[in-house]
mmCIF file of C-alpha atoms and ligand atoms in Angstrom:
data_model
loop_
_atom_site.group_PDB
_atom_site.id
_atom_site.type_symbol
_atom_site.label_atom_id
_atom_site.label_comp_id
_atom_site.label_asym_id
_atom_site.label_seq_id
_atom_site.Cartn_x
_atom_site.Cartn_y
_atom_site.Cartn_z
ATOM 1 C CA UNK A 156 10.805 85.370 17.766
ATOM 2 C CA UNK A 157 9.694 88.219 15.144
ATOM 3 C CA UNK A 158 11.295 88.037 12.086
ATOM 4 C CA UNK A 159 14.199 89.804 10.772
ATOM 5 C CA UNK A 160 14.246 92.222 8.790
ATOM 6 C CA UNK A 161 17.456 94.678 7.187
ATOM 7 C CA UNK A 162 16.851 98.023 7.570
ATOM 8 C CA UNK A 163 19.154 100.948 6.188
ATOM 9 C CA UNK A 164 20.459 102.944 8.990
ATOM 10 C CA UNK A 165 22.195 105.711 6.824
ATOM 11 C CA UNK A 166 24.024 106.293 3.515
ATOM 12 C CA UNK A 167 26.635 107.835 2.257
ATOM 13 C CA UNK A 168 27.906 108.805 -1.797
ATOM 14 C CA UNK A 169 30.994 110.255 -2.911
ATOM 15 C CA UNK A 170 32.092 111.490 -6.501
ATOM 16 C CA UNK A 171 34.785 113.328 -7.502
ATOM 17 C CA UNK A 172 35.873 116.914 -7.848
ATOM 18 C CA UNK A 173 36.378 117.000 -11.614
ATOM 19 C CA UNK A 174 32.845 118.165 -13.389
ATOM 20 C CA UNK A 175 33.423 116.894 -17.167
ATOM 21 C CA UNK A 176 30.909 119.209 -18.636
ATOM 22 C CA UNK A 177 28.691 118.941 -22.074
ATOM 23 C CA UNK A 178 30.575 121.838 -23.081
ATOM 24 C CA UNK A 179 33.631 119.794 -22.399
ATOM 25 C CA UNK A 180 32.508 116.861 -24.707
ATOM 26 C CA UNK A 181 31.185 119.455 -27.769
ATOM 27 C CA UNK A 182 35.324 120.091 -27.704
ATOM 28 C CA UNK A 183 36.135 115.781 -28.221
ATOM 29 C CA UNK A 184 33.806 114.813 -30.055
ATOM 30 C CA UNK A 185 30.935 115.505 -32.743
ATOM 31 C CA UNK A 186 28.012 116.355 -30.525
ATOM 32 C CA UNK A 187 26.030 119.391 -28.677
ATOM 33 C CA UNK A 188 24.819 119.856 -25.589
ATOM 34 C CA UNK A 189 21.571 120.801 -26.801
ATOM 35 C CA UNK A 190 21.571 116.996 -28.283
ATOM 36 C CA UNK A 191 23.064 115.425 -24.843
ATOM 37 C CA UNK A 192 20.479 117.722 -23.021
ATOM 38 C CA UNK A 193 17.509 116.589 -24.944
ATOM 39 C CA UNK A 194 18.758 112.934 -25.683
ATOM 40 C CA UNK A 195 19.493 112.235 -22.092
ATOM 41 C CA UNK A 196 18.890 114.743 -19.491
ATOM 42 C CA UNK A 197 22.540 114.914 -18.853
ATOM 43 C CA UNK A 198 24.459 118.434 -17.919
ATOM 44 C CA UNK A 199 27.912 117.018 -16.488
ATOM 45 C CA UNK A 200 29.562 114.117 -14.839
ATOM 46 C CA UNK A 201 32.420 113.552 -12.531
ATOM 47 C CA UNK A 202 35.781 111.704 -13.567
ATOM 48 C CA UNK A 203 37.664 110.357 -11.278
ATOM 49 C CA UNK A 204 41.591 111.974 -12.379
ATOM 50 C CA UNK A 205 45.098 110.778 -11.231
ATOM 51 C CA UNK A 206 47.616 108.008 -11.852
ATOM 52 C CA UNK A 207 46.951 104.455 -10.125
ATOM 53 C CA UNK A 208 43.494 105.579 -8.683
ATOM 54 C CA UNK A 209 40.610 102.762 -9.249
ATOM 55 C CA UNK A 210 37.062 102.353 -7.793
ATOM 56 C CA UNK A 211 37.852 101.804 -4.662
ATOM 57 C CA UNK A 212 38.730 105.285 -3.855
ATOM 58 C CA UNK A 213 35.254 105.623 -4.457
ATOM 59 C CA UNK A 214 34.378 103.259 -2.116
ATOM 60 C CA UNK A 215 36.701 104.365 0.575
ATOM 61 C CA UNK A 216 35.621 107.648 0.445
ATOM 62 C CA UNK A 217 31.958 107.087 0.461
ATOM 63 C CA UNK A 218 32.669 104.009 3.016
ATOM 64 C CA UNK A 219 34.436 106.477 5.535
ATOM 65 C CA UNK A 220 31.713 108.810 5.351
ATOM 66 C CA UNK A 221 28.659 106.483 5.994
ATOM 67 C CA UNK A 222 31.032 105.212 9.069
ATOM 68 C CA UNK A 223 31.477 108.522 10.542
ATOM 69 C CA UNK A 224 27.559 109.589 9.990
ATOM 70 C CA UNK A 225 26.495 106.087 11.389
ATOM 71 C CA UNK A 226 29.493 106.289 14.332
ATOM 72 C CA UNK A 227 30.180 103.091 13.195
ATOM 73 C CA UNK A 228 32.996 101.274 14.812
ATOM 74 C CA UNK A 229 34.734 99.618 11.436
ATOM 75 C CA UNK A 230 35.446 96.440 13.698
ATOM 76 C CA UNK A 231 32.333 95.374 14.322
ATOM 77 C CA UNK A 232 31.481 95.414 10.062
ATOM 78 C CA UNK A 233 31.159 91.754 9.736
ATOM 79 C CA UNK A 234 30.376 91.803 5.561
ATOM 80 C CA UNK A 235 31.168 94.102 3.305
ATOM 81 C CA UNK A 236 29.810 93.745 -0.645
ATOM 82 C CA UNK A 237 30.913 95.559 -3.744
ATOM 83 C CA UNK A 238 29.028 96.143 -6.837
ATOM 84 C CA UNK A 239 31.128 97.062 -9.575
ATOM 85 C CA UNK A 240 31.876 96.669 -12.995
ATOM 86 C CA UNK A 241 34.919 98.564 -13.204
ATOM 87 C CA UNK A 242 36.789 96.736 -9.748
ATOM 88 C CA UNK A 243 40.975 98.020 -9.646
ATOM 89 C CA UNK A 244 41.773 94.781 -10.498
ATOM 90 C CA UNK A 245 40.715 91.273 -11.766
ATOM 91 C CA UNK A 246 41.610 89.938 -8.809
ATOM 92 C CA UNK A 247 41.726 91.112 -5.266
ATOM 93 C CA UNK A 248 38.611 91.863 -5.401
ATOM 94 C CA UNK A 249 37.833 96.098 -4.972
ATOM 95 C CA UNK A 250 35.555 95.148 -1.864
ATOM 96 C CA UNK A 251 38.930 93.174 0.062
ATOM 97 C CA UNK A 252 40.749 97.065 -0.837
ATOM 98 C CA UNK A 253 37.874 98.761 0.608
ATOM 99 C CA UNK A 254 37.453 96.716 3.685
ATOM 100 C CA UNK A 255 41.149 97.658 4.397
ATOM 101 C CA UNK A 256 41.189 100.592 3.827
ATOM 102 C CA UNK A 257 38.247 101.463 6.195
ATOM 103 C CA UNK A 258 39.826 99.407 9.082
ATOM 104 C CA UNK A 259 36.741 96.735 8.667
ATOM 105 C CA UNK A 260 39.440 94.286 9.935
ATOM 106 C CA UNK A 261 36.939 91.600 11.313
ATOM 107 C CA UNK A 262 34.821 91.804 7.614
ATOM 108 C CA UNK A 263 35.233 89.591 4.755
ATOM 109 C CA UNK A 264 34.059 91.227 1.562
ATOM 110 C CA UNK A 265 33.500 90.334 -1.850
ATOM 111 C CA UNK A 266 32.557 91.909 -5.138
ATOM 112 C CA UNK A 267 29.486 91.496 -7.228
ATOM 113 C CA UNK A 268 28.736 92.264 -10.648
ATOM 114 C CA UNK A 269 25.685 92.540 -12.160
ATOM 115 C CA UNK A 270 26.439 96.365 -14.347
ATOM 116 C CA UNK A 271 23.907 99.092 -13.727
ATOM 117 C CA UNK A 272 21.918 96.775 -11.485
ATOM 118 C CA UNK A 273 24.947 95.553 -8.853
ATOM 119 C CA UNK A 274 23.491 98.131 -6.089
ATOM 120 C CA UNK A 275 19.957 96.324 -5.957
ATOM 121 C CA UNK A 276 21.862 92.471 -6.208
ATOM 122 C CA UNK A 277 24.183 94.092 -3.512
ATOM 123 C CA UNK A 278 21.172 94.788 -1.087
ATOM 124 C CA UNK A 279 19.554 92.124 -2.026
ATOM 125 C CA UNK A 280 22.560 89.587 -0.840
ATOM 126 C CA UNK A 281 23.173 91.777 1.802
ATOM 127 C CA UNK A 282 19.406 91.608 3.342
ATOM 128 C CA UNK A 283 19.763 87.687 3.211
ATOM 129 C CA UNK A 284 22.520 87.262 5.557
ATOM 130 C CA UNK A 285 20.753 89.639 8.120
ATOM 131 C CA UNK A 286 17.606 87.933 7.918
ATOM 132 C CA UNK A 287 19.355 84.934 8.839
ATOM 133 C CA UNK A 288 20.853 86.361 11.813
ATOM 134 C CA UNK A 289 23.972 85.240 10.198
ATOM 135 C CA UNK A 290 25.320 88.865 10.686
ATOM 136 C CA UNK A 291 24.392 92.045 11.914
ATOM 137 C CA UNK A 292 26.122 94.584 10.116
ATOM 138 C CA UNK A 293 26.745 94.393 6.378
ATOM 139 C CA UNK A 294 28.096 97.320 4.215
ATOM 140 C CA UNK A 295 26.487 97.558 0.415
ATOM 141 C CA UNK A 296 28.183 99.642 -2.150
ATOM 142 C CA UNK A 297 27.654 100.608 -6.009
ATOM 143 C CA UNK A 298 30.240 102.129 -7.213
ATOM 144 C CA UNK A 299 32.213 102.670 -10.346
ATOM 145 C CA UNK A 300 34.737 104.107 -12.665
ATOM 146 C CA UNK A 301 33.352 104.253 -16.034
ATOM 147 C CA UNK A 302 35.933 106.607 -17.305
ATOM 148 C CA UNK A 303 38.334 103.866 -17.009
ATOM 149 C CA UNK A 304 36.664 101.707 -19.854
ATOM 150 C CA UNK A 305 34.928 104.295 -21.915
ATOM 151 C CA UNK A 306 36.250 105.287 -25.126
ATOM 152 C CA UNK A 307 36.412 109.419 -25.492
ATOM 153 C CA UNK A 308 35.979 109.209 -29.717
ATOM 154 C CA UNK A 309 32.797 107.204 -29.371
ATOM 155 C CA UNK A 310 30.249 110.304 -28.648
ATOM 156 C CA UNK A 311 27.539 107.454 -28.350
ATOM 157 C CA UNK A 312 29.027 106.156 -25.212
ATOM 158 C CA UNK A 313 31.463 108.580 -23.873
ATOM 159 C CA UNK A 314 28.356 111.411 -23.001
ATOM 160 C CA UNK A 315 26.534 109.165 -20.777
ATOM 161 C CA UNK A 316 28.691 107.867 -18.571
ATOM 162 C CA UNK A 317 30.287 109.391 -14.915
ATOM 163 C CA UNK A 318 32.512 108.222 -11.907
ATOM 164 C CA UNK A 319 30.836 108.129 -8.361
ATOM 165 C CA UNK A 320 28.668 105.832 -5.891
ATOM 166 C CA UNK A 321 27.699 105.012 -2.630
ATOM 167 C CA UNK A 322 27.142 103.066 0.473
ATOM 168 C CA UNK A 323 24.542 101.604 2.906
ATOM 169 C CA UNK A 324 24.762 100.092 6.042
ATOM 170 C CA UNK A 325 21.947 97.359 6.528
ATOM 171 C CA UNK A 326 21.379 96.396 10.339
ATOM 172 C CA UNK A 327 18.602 93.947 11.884
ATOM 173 C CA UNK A 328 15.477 95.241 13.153
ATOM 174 C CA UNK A 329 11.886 93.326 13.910
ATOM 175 C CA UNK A 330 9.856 96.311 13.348
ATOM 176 C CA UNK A 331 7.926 97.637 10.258
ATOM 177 C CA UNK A 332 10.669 99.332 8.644
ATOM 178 C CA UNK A 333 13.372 97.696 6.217
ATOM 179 C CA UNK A 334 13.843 95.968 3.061
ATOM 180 C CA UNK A 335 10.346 94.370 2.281
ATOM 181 C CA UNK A 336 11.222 92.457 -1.020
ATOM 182 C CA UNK A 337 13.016 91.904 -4.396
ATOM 183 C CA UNK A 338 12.853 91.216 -7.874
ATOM 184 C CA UNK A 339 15.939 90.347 -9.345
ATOM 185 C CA UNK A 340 16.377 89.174 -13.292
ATOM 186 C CA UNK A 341 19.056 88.579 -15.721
ATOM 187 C CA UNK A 342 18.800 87.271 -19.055
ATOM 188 C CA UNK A 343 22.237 86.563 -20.632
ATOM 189 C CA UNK A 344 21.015 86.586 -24.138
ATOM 190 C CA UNK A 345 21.571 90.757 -24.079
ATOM 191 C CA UNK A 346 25.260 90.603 -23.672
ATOM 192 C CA UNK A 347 25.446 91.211 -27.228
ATOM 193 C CA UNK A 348 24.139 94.832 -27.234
ATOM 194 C CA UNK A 349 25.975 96.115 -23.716
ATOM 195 C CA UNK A 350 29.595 94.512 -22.964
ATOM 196 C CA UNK A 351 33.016 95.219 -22.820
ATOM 197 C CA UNK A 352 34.613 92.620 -25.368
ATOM 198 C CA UNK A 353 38.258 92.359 -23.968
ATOM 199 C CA UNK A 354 40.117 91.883 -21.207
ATOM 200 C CA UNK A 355 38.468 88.851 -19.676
ATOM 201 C CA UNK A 356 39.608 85.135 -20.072
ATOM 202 C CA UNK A 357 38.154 85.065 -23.307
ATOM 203 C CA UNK A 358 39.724 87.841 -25.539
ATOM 204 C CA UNK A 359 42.604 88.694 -22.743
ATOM 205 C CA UNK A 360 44.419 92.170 -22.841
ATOM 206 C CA UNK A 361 46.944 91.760 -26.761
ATOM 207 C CA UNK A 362 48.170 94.205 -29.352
ATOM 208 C CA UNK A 363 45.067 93.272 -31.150
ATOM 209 C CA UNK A 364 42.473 93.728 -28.578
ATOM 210 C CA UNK A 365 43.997 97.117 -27.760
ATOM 211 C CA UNK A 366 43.950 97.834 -31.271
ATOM 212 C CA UNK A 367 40.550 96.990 -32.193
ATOM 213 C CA UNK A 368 39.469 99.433 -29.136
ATOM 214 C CA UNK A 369 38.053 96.264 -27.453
ATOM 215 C CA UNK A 370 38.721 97.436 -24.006
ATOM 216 C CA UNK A 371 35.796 100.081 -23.903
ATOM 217 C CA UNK A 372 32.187 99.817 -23.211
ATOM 218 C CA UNK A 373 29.907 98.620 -26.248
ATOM 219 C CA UNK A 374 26.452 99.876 -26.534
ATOM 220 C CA UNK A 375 23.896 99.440 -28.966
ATOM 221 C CA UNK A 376 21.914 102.421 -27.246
ATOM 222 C CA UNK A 377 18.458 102.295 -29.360
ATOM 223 C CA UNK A 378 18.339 98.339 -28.693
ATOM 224 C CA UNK A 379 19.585 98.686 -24.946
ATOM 225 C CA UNK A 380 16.963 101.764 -24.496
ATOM 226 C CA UNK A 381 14.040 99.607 -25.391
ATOM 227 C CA UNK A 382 14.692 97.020 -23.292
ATOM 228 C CA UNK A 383 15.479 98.905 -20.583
ATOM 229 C CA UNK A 384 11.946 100.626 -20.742
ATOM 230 C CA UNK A 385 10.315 97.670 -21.121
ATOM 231 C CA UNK A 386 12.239 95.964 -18.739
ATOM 232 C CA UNK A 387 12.432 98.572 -15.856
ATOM 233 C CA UNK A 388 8.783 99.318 -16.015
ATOM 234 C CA UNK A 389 7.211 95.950 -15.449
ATOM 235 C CA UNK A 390 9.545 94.708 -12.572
ATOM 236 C CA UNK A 391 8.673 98.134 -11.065
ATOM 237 C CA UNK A 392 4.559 97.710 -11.441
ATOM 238 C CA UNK A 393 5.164 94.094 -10.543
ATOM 239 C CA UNK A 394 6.862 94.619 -7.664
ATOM 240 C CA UNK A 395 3.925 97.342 -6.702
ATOM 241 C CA UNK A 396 1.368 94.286 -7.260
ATOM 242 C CA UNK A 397 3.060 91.596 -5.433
ATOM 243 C CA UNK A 398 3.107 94.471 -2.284
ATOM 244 C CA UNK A 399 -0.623 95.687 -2.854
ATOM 245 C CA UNK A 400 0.886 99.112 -3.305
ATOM 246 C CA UNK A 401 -1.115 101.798 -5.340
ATOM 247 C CA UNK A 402 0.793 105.102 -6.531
ATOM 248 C CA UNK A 403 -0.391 107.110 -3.702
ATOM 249 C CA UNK A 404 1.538 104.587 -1.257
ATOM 250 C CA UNK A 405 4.960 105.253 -2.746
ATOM 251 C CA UNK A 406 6.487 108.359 -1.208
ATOM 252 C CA UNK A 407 9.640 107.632 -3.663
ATOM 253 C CA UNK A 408 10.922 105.894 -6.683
ATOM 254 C CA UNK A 409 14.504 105.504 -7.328
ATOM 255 C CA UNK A 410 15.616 105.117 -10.396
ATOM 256 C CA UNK A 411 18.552 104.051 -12.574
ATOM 257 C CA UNK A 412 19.978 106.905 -14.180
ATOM 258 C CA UNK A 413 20.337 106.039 -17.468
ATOM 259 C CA UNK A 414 18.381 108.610 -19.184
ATOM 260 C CA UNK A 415 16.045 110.655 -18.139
ATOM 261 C CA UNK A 416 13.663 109.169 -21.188
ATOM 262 C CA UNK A 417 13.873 105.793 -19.739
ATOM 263 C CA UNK A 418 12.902 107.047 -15.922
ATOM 264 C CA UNK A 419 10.281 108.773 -17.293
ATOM 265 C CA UNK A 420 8.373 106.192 -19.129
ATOM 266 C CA UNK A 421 8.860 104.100 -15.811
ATOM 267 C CA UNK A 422 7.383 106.465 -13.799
ATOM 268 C CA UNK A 423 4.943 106.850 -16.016
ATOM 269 C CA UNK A 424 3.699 102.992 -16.565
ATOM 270 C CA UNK A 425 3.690 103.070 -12.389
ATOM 271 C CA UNK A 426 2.106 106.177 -12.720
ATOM 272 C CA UNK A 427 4.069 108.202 -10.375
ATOM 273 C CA UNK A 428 4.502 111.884 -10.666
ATOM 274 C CA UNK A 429 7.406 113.631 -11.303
ATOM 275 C CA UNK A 430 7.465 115.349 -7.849
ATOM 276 C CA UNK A 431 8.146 111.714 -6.441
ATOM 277 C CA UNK A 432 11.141 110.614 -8.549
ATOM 278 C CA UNK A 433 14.931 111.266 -7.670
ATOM 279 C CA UNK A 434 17.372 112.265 -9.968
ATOM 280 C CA UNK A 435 20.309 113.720 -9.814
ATOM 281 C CA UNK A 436 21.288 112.551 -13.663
ATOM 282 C CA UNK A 437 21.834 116.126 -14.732
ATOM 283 C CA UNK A 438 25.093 116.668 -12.635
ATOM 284 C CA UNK A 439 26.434 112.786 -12.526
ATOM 285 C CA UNK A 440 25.343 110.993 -15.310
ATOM 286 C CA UNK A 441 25.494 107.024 -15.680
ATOM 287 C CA UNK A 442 27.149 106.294 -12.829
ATOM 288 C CA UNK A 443 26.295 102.339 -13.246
ATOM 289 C CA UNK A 444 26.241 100.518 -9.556
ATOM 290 C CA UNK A 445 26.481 103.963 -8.531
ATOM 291 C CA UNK A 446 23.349 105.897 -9.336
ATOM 292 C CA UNK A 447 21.063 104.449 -6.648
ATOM 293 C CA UNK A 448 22.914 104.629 -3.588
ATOM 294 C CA UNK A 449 24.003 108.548 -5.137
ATOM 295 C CA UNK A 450 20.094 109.070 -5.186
ATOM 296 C CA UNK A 451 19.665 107.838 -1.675
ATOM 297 C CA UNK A 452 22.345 110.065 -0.496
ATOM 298 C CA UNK A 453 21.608 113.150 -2.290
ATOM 299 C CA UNK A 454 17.948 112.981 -1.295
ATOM 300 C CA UNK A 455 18.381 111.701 1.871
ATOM 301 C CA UNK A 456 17.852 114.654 3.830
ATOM 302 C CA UNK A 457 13.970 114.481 2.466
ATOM 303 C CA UNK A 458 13.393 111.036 3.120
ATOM 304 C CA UNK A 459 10.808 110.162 6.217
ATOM 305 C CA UNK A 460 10.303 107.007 8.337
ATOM 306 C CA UNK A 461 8.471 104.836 6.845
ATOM 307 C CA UNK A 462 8.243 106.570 3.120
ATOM 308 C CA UNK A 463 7.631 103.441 0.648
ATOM 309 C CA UNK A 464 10.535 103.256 -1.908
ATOM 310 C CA UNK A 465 10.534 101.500 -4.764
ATOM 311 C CA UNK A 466 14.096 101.003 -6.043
ATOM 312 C CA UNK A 467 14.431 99.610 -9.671
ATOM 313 C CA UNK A 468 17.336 99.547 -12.176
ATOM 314 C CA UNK A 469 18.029 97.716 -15.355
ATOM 315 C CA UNK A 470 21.431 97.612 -17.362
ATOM 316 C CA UNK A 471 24.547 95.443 -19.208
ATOM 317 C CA UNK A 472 23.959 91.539 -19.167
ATOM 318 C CA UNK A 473 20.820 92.020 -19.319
ATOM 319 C CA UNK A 474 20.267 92.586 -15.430
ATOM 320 C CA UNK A 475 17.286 94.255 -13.838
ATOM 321 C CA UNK A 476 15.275 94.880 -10.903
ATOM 322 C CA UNK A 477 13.055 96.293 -8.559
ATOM 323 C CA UNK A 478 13.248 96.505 -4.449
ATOM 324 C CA UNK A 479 10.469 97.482 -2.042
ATOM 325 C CA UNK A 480 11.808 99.134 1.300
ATOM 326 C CA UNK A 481 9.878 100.741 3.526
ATOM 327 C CA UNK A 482 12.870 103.978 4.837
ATOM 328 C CA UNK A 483 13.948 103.564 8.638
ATOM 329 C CA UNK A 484 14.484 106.694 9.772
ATOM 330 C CA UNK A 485 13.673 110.630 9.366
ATOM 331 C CA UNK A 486 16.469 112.746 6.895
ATOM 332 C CA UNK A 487 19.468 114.028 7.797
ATOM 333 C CA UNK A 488 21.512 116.904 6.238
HETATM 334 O O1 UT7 B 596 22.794 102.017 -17.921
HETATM 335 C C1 UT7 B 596 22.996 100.867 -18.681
HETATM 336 C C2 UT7 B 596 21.983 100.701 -19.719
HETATM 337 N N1 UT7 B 596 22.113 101.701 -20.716
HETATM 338 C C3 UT7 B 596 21.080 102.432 -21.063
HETATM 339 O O2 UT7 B 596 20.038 102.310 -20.475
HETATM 340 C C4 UT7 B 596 21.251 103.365 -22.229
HETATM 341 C C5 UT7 B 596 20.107 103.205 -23.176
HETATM 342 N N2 UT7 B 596 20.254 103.949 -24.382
HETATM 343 C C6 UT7 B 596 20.165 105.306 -24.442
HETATM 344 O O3 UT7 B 596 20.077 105.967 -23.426
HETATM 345 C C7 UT7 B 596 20.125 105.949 -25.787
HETATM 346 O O4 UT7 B 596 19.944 104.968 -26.760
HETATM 347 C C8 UT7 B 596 21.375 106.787 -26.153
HETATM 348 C C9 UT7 B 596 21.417 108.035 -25.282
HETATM 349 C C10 UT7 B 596 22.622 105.956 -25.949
HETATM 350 C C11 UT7 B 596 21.289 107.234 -27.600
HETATM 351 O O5 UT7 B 596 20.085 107.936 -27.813
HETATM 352 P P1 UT7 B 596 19.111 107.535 -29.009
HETATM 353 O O6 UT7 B 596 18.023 108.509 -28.970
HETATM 354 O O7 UT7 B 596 18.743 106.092 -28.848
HETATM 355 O O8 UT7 B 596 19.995 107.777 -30.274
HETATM 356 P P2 UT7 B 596 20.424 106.747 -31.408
HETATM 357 O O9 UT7 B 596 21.490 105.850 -30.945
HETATM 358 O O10 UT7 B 596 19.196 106.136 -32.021
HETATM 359 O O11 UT7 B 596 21.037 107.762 -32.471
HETATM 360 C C12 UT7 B 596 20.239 108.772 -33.110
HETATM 361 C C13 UT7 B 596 21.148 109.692 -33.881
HETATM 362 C C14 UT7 B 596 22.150 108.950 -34.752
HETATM 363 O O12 UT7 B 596 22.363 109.697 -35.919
HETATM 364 P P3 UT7 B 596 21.648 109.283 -37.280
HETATM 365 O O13 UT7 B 596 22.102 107.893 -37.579
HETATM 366 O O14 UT7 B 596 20.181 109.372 -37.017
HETATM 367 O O15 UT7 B 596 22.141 110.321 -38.235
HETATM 368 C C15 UT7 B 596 23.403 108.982 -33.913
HETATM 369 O O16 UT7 B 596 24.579 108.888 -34.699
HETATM 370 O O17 UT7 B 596 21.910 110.478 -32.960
HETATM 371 C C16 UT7 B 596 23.301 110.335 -33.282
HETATM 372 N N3 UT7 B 596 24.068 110.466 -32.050
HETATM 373 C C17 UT7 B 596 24.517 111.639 -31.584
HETATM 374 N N4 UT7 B 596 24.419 112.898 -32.052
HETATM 375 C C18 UT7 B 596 25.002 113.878 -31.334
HETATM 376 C C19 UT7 B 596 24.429 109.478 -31.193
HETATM 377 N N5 UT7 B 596 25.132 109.999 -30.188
HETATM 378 C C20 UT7 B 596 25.201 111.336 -30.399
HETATM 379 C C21 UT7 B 596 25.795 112.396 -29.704
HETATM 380 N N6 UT7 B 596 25.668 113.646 -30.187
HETATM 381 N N7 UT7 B 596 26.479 112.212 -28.549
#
């Protein structure tokens, strides 16, 4: 028997309605949006607004809409995984809500957090169990809602960041197409520059950690920024050496969007062009887990069998990444 391979047989993103704009920000707190513009490529982003609604409204929404596109029957989901680092709750985890609330009623589901690179560990756990032949369908999301743990007085943090993600379906196939391979780090030693101090088991939710404003996102930005370009860049050209892949082979790269500096000096070290690298950070901003699978999806209509993709990411923990897939089938609008 050939062996298996996971292919993606559509995706889906959602984000929602409310656009908080640079103009918005200018109005709470010190900054421009000539300086958010120039900084980080960023225009707007999309907060997710209304009492008692967490991430996986996100995930519902963008889970519905890959079913429908795929004509999915729900039932026959057997797996469905969550990147997140903003889940509703400690505990159930956001991919048990989701997999109700889609009707997946023969899945089981967990979460998985790795920050801004959860979508690639996602497919990357995901593409195992296929290979197997331990399962045949297996739903991957990255999604999040960073407004929920960004502070709105730090103008460091609180311009980057957006609501929104995505979903894939991954599906066995023996032919050509599918994911080819990953390269998946973490070093724990950069928690110091990128974390969110309170609210685990080790500084849980008190007067003090509220207080102290321990219960939104720390970044040291300059310190996480070099890293990141260092980082993101030599998975990505090491993942193009391990396949034997020049530039001219990859149709796509799909990047993180973290800042627009940081995709650029990837693309650059892989030397890729421009004209081959999605990004959609202008109207979404950091949407952590979610940026990848939003790429897919916006640019999905463009995408060709058998285009080369080279998926990479790098964010909070350190965690970072690269995935070679070779896309299974021709765009869709
Ligand atoms: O996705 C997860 C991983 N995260 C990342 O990859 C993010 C990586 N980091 C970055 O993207 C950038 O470091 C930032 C966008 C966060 C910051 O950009 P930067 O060019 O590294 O700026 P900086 O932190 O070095 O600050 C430069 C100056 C400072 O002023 P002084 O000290 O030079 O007077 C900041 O106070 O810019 C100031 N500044 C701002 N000014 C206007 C910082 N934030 C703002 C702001 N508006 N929003």
């Amino acid at each position: 028997m050939k062996k298996l391979k996971a292919k993606i047989t559509g995706v889906h993103g959602y984000v929602p309605d409310y656009v908080l704009t640079n103009a918005e920000l200018e109005t709470m707190v010190e900054t421009s949006d000539e300086w958010i513009t120039t900084r980080t490529g960023i225009k707007e982003r999309r907060i997710l607004k209304g009492e008692g609604k967490g991430t996986s409204i996100i995930g519902i929404e963008a889970a519905k809409g890959l079913i429908e596109k795929t004509g999915t029957d729900p039932a026959q989901i057997d797996l469905v995984i969550c990147a997140t680092c903003t889940p509703d709750m400690l505990f159930p985890s956001t991919a048990n809500l989701i997999a109700h609330g889609i009707g997946a009623v023969n899945s089981f589901s967990y979460d998985l957090q790795a920050a801004c690179s959860g979508f690639l560990y996602g497919l990357a756990t995901g593409t195992q169990f296929i290979e197997a032949g331990t399962y045949k369908k297996v739903m991957v999301l990255g999604v999040d809602k960073m407004s929920s743990i960004i502070d709105y007085t730090d103008r460091t943090t609180c311009i980057i960041f957006g609501d929104g993600g995505g979903a894939v379906l991954l599906e066995a196939t023996e032919g050509e197409e599918g994911i080819i391979d990953s390269i998946l780090k973490s070093d724990g030693a950069g928690a110091q520059f990128l974390h969110m101090k309170a609210g685990g088991s080790r500084y849980p939710a008190s007067h003090e950690t509220i207080d102290a404003r321990e219960h939104y996102v720390y970044q040291e930005g300059a310190t996480v920024f070099k890293f990141a370009v260092k980082n993101m860049a030599d998975v990505s050209v090491e993942i193009m050496e391990r396949n034997n892949l020049q530039a001219d082979d990859i149709a796509w790269l799909v990047p993180h969007q973290a800042n627009m500096r940081i995709i650029d000096a990837t693309a650059n070290r892989m030397g890729i062009g421009s004209e081959k690298v999605m990004n959609n950070i202008s109207k979404y901003g950091n949407t952590t887990a979610g940026t990848i699978p939003l790429c897919l999806w916006d640019y999905e209509s463009t995408l060709k069998k058998g285009d080369n993709l080279i998926l990479a990411a790098f964010g909070g923990g350190f965690t970072w990444g690269a995935t070679y897939l070779k896309w299974a089938y021709n765009g869709q609008d």
